[in-house]
Each structure stands twice: as structure tokens, then as C-alpha cells.
PDB file of C-alpha atoms and ligand atoms in Angstrom:
ATOM      1  CA  UNK A   1      43.388 139.214 327.094  1.00  0.00           C
ATOM      2  CA  UNK A   2      46.415 137.552 325.518  1.00  0.00           C
ATOM      3  CA  UNK A   3      44.563 134.259 325.088  1.00  0.00           C
ATOM      4  CA  UNK A   4      41.792 135.917 323.123  1.00  0.00           C
ATOM      5  CA  UNK A   5      44.313 137.663 320.919  1.00  0.00           C
ATOM      6  CA  UNK A   6      45.974 134.315 320.215  1.00  0.00           C
ATOM      7  CA  UNK A   7      45.936 131.147 322.387  1.00  0.00           C
ATOM      8  CA  UNK A   8      49.650 130.672 321.732  1.00  0.00           C
ATOM      9  CA  UNK A   9      50.518 133.797 323.680  1.00  0.00           C
ATOM     10  CA  UNK A  10      49.791 131.848 326.886  1.00  0.00           C
ATOM     11  CA  UNK A  11      52.195 129.103 325.798  1.00  0.00           C
ATOM     12  CA  UNK A  12      55.029 131.495 324.923  1.00  0.00           C
ATOM     13  CA  UNK A  13      54.508 133.700 327.975  1.00  0.00           C
ATOM     14  CA  UNK A  14      53.711 131.202 330.713  1.00  0.00           C
ATOM     15  CA  UNK A  15      55.264 127.913 329.571  1.00  0.00           C
ATOM     16  CA  UNK A  16      58.373 129.109 327.718  1.00  0.00           C
ATOM     17  CA  UNK A  17      58.580 132.292 329.835  1.00  0.00           C
ATOM     18  CA  UNK A  18      59.466 134.444 326.832  1.00  0.00           C
ATOM     19  CA  UNK A  19      58.741 138.079 327.431  1.00  0.00           C
ATOM     20  CA  UNK A  20      57.067 140.221 324.824  1.00  0.00           C
ATOM     21  CA  UNK A  21      59.340 142.688 323.096  1.00  0.00           C
ATOM     22  CA  UNK A  22      56.663 145.348 323.191  1.00  0.00           C
ATOM     23  CA  UNK A  23      56.684 145.367 326.976  1.00  0.00           C
ATOM     24  CA  UNK A  24      58.075 148.897 326.967  1.00  0.00           C
ATOM     25  CA  UNK A  25      55.351 150.058 324.601  1.00  0.00           C
ATOM     26  CA  UNK A  26      52.731 148.494 326.850  1.00  0.00           C
ATOM     27  CA  UNK A  27      54.130 150.392 329.809  1.00  0.00           C
ATOM     28  CA  UNK A  28      53.907 153.651 327.896  1.00  0.00           C
ATOM     29  CA  UNK A  29      50.322 152.859 326.991  1.00  0.00           C
ATOM     30  CA  UNK A  30      49.539 151.943 330.573  1.00  0.00           C
ATOM     31  CA  UNK A  31      50.961 155.262 331.724  1.00  0.00           C
ATOM     32  CA  UNK A  32      48.755 157.103 329.256  1.00  0.00           C
ATOM     33  CA  UNK A  33      45.779 155.041 330.337  1.00  0.00           C
ATOM     34  CA  UNK A  34      46.278 155.861 334.002  1.00  0.00           C
ATOM     35  CA  UNK A  35      46.638 159.516 333.151  1.00  0.00           C
ATOM     36  CA  UNK A  36      43.425 159.441 331.165  1.00  0.00           C
ATOM     37  CA  UNK A  37      41.616 157.653 333.934  1.00  0.00           C
ATOM     38  CA  UNK A  38      42.508 160.378 336.367  1.00  0.00           C
ATOM     39  CA  UNK A  39      41.677 163.116 333.914  1.00  0.00           C
ATOM     40  CA  UNK A  40      38.287 161.927 332.737  1.00  0.00           C
ATOM     41  CA  UNK A  41      35.871 160.875 335.401  1.00  0.00           C
ATOM     42  CA  UNK A  42      33.039 163.360 335.722  1.00  0.00           C
ATOM     43  CA  UNK A  43      30.800 162.231 338.565  1.00  0.00           C
ATOM     44  CA  UNK A  44      27.555 163.314 336.879  1.00  0.00           C
ATOM     45  CA  UNK A  45      27.924 160.403 334.466  1.00  0.00           C
ATOM     46  CA  UNK A  46      27.924 157.975 337.407  1.00  0.00           C
ATOM     47  CA  UNK A  47      24.774 159.640 338.757  1.00  0.00           C
ATOM     48  CA  UNK A  48      23.077 159.135 335.389  1.00  0.00           C
ATOM     49  CA  UNK A  49      23.681 155.402 335.813  1.00  0.00           C
ATOM     50  CA  UNK A  50      22.056 155.435 339.270  1.00  0.00           C
ATOM     51  CA  UNK A  51      25.281 154.872 341.167  1.00  0.00           C
ATOM     52  CA  UNK A  52      25.019 155.127 344.948  1.00  0.00           C
ATOM     53  CA  UNK A  53      28.483 153.807 345.753  1.00  0.00           C
ATOM     54  CA  UNK A  54      31.648 153.162 343.760  1.00  0.00           C
ATOM     55  CA  UNK A  55      34.984 151.533 344.483  1.00  0.00           C
ATOM     56  CA  UNK A  56      38.082 151.946 342.330  1.00  0.00           C
ATOM     57  CA  UNK A  57      40.787 149.426 341.334  1.00  0.00           C
ATOM     58  CA  UNK A  58      39.073 146.532 343.084  1.00  0.00           C
ATOM     59  CA  UNK A  59      41.049 143.280 343.235  1.00  0.00           C
ATOM     60  CA  UNK A  60      38.822 140.169 343.124  1.00  0.00           C
ATOM     61  CA  UNK A  61      39.647 136.475 342.933  1.00  0.00           C
ATOM     62  CA  UNK A  62      37.899 133.140 342.564  1.00  0.00           C
ATOM     63  CA  UNK A  63      39.987 130.260 343.872  1.00  0.00           C
ATOM     64  CA  UNK A  64      37.537 127.675 342.491  1.00  0.00           C
ATOM     65  CA  UNK A  65      38.078 128.918 338.940  1.00  0.00           C
ATOM     66  CA  UNK A  66      41.694 129.911 339.589  1.00  0.00           C
ATOM     67  CA  UNK A  67      41.171 133.444 338.295  1.00  0.00           C
ATOM     68  CA  UNK A  68      41.705 136.994 339.537  1.00  0.00           C
ATOM     69  CA  UNK A  69      41.619 140.530 338.213  1.00  0.00           C
ATOM     70  CA  UNK A  70      41.479 144.224 339.073  1.00  0.00           C
ATOM     71  CA  UNK A  71      38.283 146.047 338.137  1.00  0.00           C
ATOM     72  CA  UNK A  72      38.719 149.736 337.339  1.00  0.00           C
ATOM     73  CA  UNK A  73      35.435 150.892 338.872  1.00  0.00           C
ATOM     74  CA  UNK A  74      32.934 148.745 340.688  1.00  0.00           C
ATOM     75  CA  UNK A  75      29.502 150.401 340.791  1.00  0.00           C
ATOM     76  CA  UNK A  76      26.645 149.718 343.191  1.00  0.00           C
ATOM     77  CA  UNK A  77      23.357 151.001 341.749  1.00  0.00           C
ATOM     78  CA  UNK A  78      20.253 152.280 343.510  1.00  0.00           C
ATOM     79  CA  UNK A  79      18.158 149.340 342.254  1.00  0.00           C
ATOM     80  CA  UNK A  80      20.425 146.940 344.180  1.00  0.00           C
ATOM     81  CA  UNK A  81      22.360 145.734 341.134  1.00  0.00           C
ATOM     82  CA  UNK A  82      26.124 145.789 340.656  1.00  0.00           C
ATOM     83  CA  UNK A  83      28.007 146.719 337.509  1.00  0.00           C
ATOM     84  CA  UNK A  84      31.413 148.102 336.588  1.00  0.00           C
ATOM     85  CA  UNK A  85      33.383 150.355 334.255  1.00  0.00           C
ATOM     86  CA  UNK A  86      36.534 149.370 332.401  1.00  0.00           C
ATOM     87  CA  UNK A  87      38.716 152.118 330.895  1.00  0.00           C
ATOM     88  CA  UNK A  88      40.420 151.653 327.539  1.00  0.00           C
ATOM     89  CA  UNK A  89      42.981 153.954 325.976  1.00  0.00           C
ATOM     90  CA  UNK A  90      41.262 153.628 322.602  1.00  0.00           C
ATOM     91  CA  UNK A  91      38.742 155.226 320.284  1.00  0.00           C
ATOM     92  CA  UNK A  92      35.152 154.055 320.539  1.00  0.00           C
ATOM     93  CA  UNK A  93      35.410 152.780 316.976  1.00  0.00           C
ATOM     94  CA  UNK A  94      38.191 150.411 318.116  1.00  0.00           C
ATOM     95  CA  UNK A  95      35.761 148.046 319.903  1.00  0.00           C
ATOM     96  CA  UNK A  96      37.314 144.594 320.060  1.00  0.00           C
ATOM     97  CA  UNK A  97      35.865 141.266 321.136  1.00  0.00           C
ATOM     98  CA  UNK A  98      38.754 140.854 323.570  1.00  0.00           C
ATOM     99  CA  UNK A  99      37.609 143.962 325.442  1.00  0.00           C
ATOM    100  CA  UNK A 100      34.092 142.592 325.707  1.00  0.00           C
ATOM    101  CA  UNK A 101      35.269 139.212 326.978  1.00  0.00           C
ATOM    102  CA  UNK A 102      37.478 140.878 329.553  1.00  0.00           C
ATOM    103  CA  UNK A 103      34.233 142.399 330.863  1.00  0.00           C
ATOM    104  CA  UNK A 104      32.580 138.974 330.929  1.00  0.00           C
ATOM    105  CA  UNK A 105      35.620 137.707 332.867  1.00  0.00           C
ATOM    106  CA  UNK A 106      35.176 140.476 335.457  1.00  0.00           C
ATOM    107  CA  UNK A 107      31.471 139.655 335.748  1.00  0.00           C
ATOM    108  CA  UNK A 108      32.417 136.138 336.862  1.00  0.00           C
ATOM    109  CA  UNK A 109      34.617 137.589 339.593  1.00  0.00           C
ATOM    110  CA  UNK A 110      31.776 139.835 340.770  1.00  0.00           C
ATOM    111  CA  UNK A 111      29.298 136.945 340.726  1.00  0.00           C
ATOM    112  CA  UNK A 112      31.642 134.925 342.926  1.00  0.00           C
ATOM    113  CA  UNK A 113      32.462 137.678 345.413  1.00  0.00           C
ATOM    114  CA  UNK A 114      29.115 139.492 345.671  1.00  0.00           C
ATOM    115  CA  UNK A 115      26.599 136.752 344.830  1.00  0.00           C
ATOM    116  CA  UNK A 116      25.204 138.996 342.099  1.00  0.00           C
ATOM    117  CA  UNK A 117      25.508 138.329 338.373  1.00  0.00           C
ATOM    118  CA  UNK A 118      26.018 141.564 336.426  1.00  0.00           C
ATOM    119  CA  UNK A 119      23.982 141.594 333.213  1.00  0.00           C
ATOM    120  CA  UNK A 120      25.689 144.665 331.832  1.00  0.00           C
ATOM    121  CA  UNK A 121      28.873 146.652 332.162  1.00  0.00           C
ATOM    122  CA  UNK A 122      30.452 149.768 330.690  1.00  0.00           C
ATOM    123  CA  UNK A 123      33.594 150.662 328.816  1.00  0.00           C
ATOM    124  CA  UNK A 124      34.915 154.223 328.626  1.00  0.00           C
ATOM    125  CA  UNK A 125      36.999 154.703 325.485  1.00  0.00           C
ATOM    126  CA  UNK A 126      39.176 157.462 326.855  1.00  0.00           C
ATOM    127  CA  UNK A 127      40.438 158.680 323.482  1.00  0.00           C
ATOM    128  CA  UNK A 128      36.864 159.360 322.322  1.00  0.00           C
ATOM    129  CA  UNK A 129      34.914 160.646 325.308  1.00  0.00           C
ATOM    130  CA  UNK A 130      34.124 160.171 328.982  1.00  0.00           C
ATOM    131  CA  UNK A 131      30.703 158.636 328.240  1.00  0.00           C
ATOM    132  CA  UNK A 132      30.378 155.021 329.455  1.00  0.00           C
ATOM    133  CA  UNK A 133      29.275 152.670 326.632  1.00  0.00           C
ATOM    134  CA  UNK A 134      26.957 149.875 327.768  1.00  0.00           C
ATOM    135  CA  UNK A 135      27.534 146.188 326.963  1.00  0.00           C
ATOM    136  CA  UNK A 136      25.074 143.387 327.802  1.00  0.00           C
ATOM    137  CA  UNK A 137      26.230 139.987 329.016  1.00  0.00           C
ATOM    138  CA  UNK A 138      24.240 136.943 327.888  1.00  0.00           C
ATOM    139  CA  UNK A 139      24.434 133.480 329.442  1.00  0.00           C
ATOM    140  CA  UNK A 140      26.129 132.174 326.274  1.00  0.00           C
ATOM    141  CA  UNK A 141      28.931 134.715 326.823  1.00  0.00           C
ATOM    142  CA  UNK A 142      29.435 133.443 330.362  1.00  0.00           C
ATOM    143  CA  UNK A 143      29.471 129.832 329.117  1.00  0.00           C
ATOM    144  CA  UNK A 144      32.074 130.721 326.509  1.00  0.00           C
ATOM    145  CA  UNK A 145      34.213 132.397 329.147  1.00  0.00           C
ATOM    146  CA  UNK A 146      34.051 129.360 331.435  1.00  0.00           C
ATOM    147  CA  UNK A 147      35.241 127.157 328.558  1.00  0.00           C
ATOM    148  CA  UNK A 148      38.058 129.624 327.815  1.00  0.00           C
ATOM    149  CA  UNK A 149      39.232 129.529 331.436  1.00  0.00           C
ATOM    150  CA  UNK A 150      39.372 125.738 331.287  1.00  0.00           C
ATOM    151  CA  UNK A 151      41.365 125.898 328.035  1.00  0.00           C
ATOM    152  CA  UNK A 152      43.920 128.264 329.597  1.00  0.00           C
ATOM    153  CA  UNK A 153      44.254 125.993 332.650  1.00  0.00           C
ATOM    154  CA  UNK A 154      44.783 123.036 330.335  1.00  0.00           C
ATOM    155  CA  UNK A 155      47.667 124.810 328.559  1.00  0.00           C
ATOM    156  CA  UNK A 156      49.260 125.781 331.880  1.00  0.00           C
ATOM    157  CA  UNK A 157      48.911 122.345 333.490  1.00  0.00           C
ATOM    158  CA  UNK A 158      50.010 120.284 330.506  1.00  0.00           C
ATOM    159  CA  UNK A 159      52.395 122.573 328.666  1.00  0.00           C
ATOM    160  CA  UNK A 160      50.046 122.164 325.714  1.00  0.00           C
ATOM    161  CA  UNK A 161      50.959 123.995 322.477  1.00  0.00           C
ATOM    162  CA  UNK A 162      47.611 125.436 321.373  1.00  0.00           C
ATOM    163  CA  UNK A 163      46.253 126.201 317.956  1.00  0.00           C
ATOM    164  CA  UNK A 164      47.142 129.424 316.203  1.00  0.00           C
ATOM    165  CA  UNK A 165      44.690 132.293 316.010  1.00  0.00           C
ATOM    166  CA  UNK A 166      42.209 132.137 313.158  1.00  0.00           C
ATOM    167  CA  UNK A 167      42.952 135.795 312.417  1.00  0.00           C
ATOM    168  CA  UNK A 168      46.184 135.442 310.449  1.00  0.00           C
ATOM    169  CA  UNK A 169      46.520 139.188 310.027  1.00  0.00           C
ATOM    170  CA  UNK A 170      47.557 139.283 313.699  1.00  0.00           C
ATOM    171  CA  UNK A 171      50.666 137.261 312.881  1.00  0.00           C
ATOM    172  CA  UNK A 172      52.053 140.194 310.855  1.00  0.00           C
ATOM    173  CA  UNK A 173      52.533 142.305 313.963  1.00  0.00           C
ATOM    174  CA  UNK A 174      53.165 139.538 316.493  1.00  0.00           C
ATOM    175  CA  UNK A 175      56.124 139.703 318.863  1.00  0.00           C
ATOM    176  CA  UNK A 176      56.384 135.888 318.766  1.00  0.00           C
ATOM    177  CA  UNK A 177      56.265 135.721 314.969  1.00  0.00           C
ATOM    178  CA  UNK A 178      59.893 134.548 314.624  1.00  0.00           C
ATOM    179  CA  UNK A 179      59.510 131.511 316.890  1.00  0.00           C
ATOM    180  CA  UNK A 180      55.919 130.534 316.114  1.00  0.00           C
ATOM    181  CA  UNK A 181      55.107 127.803 313.613  1.00  0.00           C
ATOM    182  CA  UNK A 182      51.910 129.749 312.668  1.00  0.00           C
TER     183      UNK A 182
HETATM  184  S1  SF4 B 201      52.562 134.413 315.058  1.00  0.00           S
HETATM  185 FE1  SF4 B 201      50.330 134.268 314.833  1.00  0.00          FE
HETATM  186  S2  SF4 B 201      49.804 132.235 315.581  1.00  0.00           S
HETATM  187 FE2  SF4 B 201      51.888 132.682 316.300  1.00  0.00          FE
HETATM  188  S3  SF4 B 201      51.629 133.535 318.362  1.00  0.00           S
HETATM  189 FE3  SF4 B 201      51.683 135.239 316.950  1.00  0.00          FE
HETATM  190  S4  SF4 B 201      49.532 135.657 316.435  1.00  0.00           S
HETATM  191 FE4  SF4 B 201      49.635 133.609 317.338  1.00  0.00          FE
END
């Protein structure tokens, strides 16, 4: 997620080992998110999707790609397909590309561990409703994600100082703003 916000976050966090000042705020948000997760999971919505089995907080890894992650809800559907739900403490109108690409990242983990490539997934924006919003994954999204993973590995292996984000507005509220050359 940090890489998609700005590639330099990886450098500051993992190479220079500088912690983000907003860590406390993130923890508060995480607490809220967990609370919302517990409070908003009506089972009838899963039935509407054709779910026959679900697993929560599923840890998956791919040693070939050097990636891992925890999927909020892994869903096995009656047609034999697999998909998942990611919960965001956000309004539906707050859709961000980073959230979508996190879903693409999880789809790679599922493809590796279950030999099934999810073509869609769902996000529940817990501040708006409990309704899962569907997102479709195209092969170009997967290709982009694979390139991104390689770029992150390159930074980590070589201590490479990456380019700044193209979205300069993000620099205004960045915890690394004082040490970044922008
Ligand atoms: S100040 Fe801007 S370019 Fe530098 S790390 Fe923050 S978001 Fe990225």
C-alpha cells in the first residue's frame, strides 16, 4: 500500500528504518476498522454472492514472488470459483487506486495457493454500508502488479532511492516531508 502511495515510502521505512509519525493514528484507525468488521457482516450478503464456505483473516504467502498478506475474508462460491472481501474504514466515495491494487495483490496470493485466479473481488466500505462492492481484475492489472513487486524488491535489495510520487498534493500531508528531496 505504501509503495502505491509513494515509492519513496519503501525507502524511508525499509532502508532507512524511519518510522511514520502517524503510527498512532494508524493504530486508532485499525481499531475502528476491526470494530466495524465485527459489527457489520450480515450473512445474507454472502449468500447473495453464492458463498458456500468462507474463511476469515487468511494468511497467504508466495515464496517465489517474496510476498505475503492477510485476506479479510476468503470466499468459496458455489460455481467453484474463489473470491474475497477486503474491509476499508472509508466511505464508498473514497475509492482509491491503492485499494484496488491491494486486491490485485491478494489475487496473486490466491492464485499461488489455490491454483485459481480470481477475476473479481469485493470491498466493503464500512463507513457507508455493509454491501460488498465488486471490482474486476484484468490481466493488465496483474501484469502491473508483478512489475510493482519487482520494483519493490529492487529498492530493498539495492537500497535504491526511488522517484517521488507524481501526485505532488500527497507531499503536503506526508510524514517524510521534512527529509524527502521531493
Ligand atoms: S514528500 Fe512526497 S515524494 Fe517525498 S515521500 Fe512524501 S509523498 Fe513521497
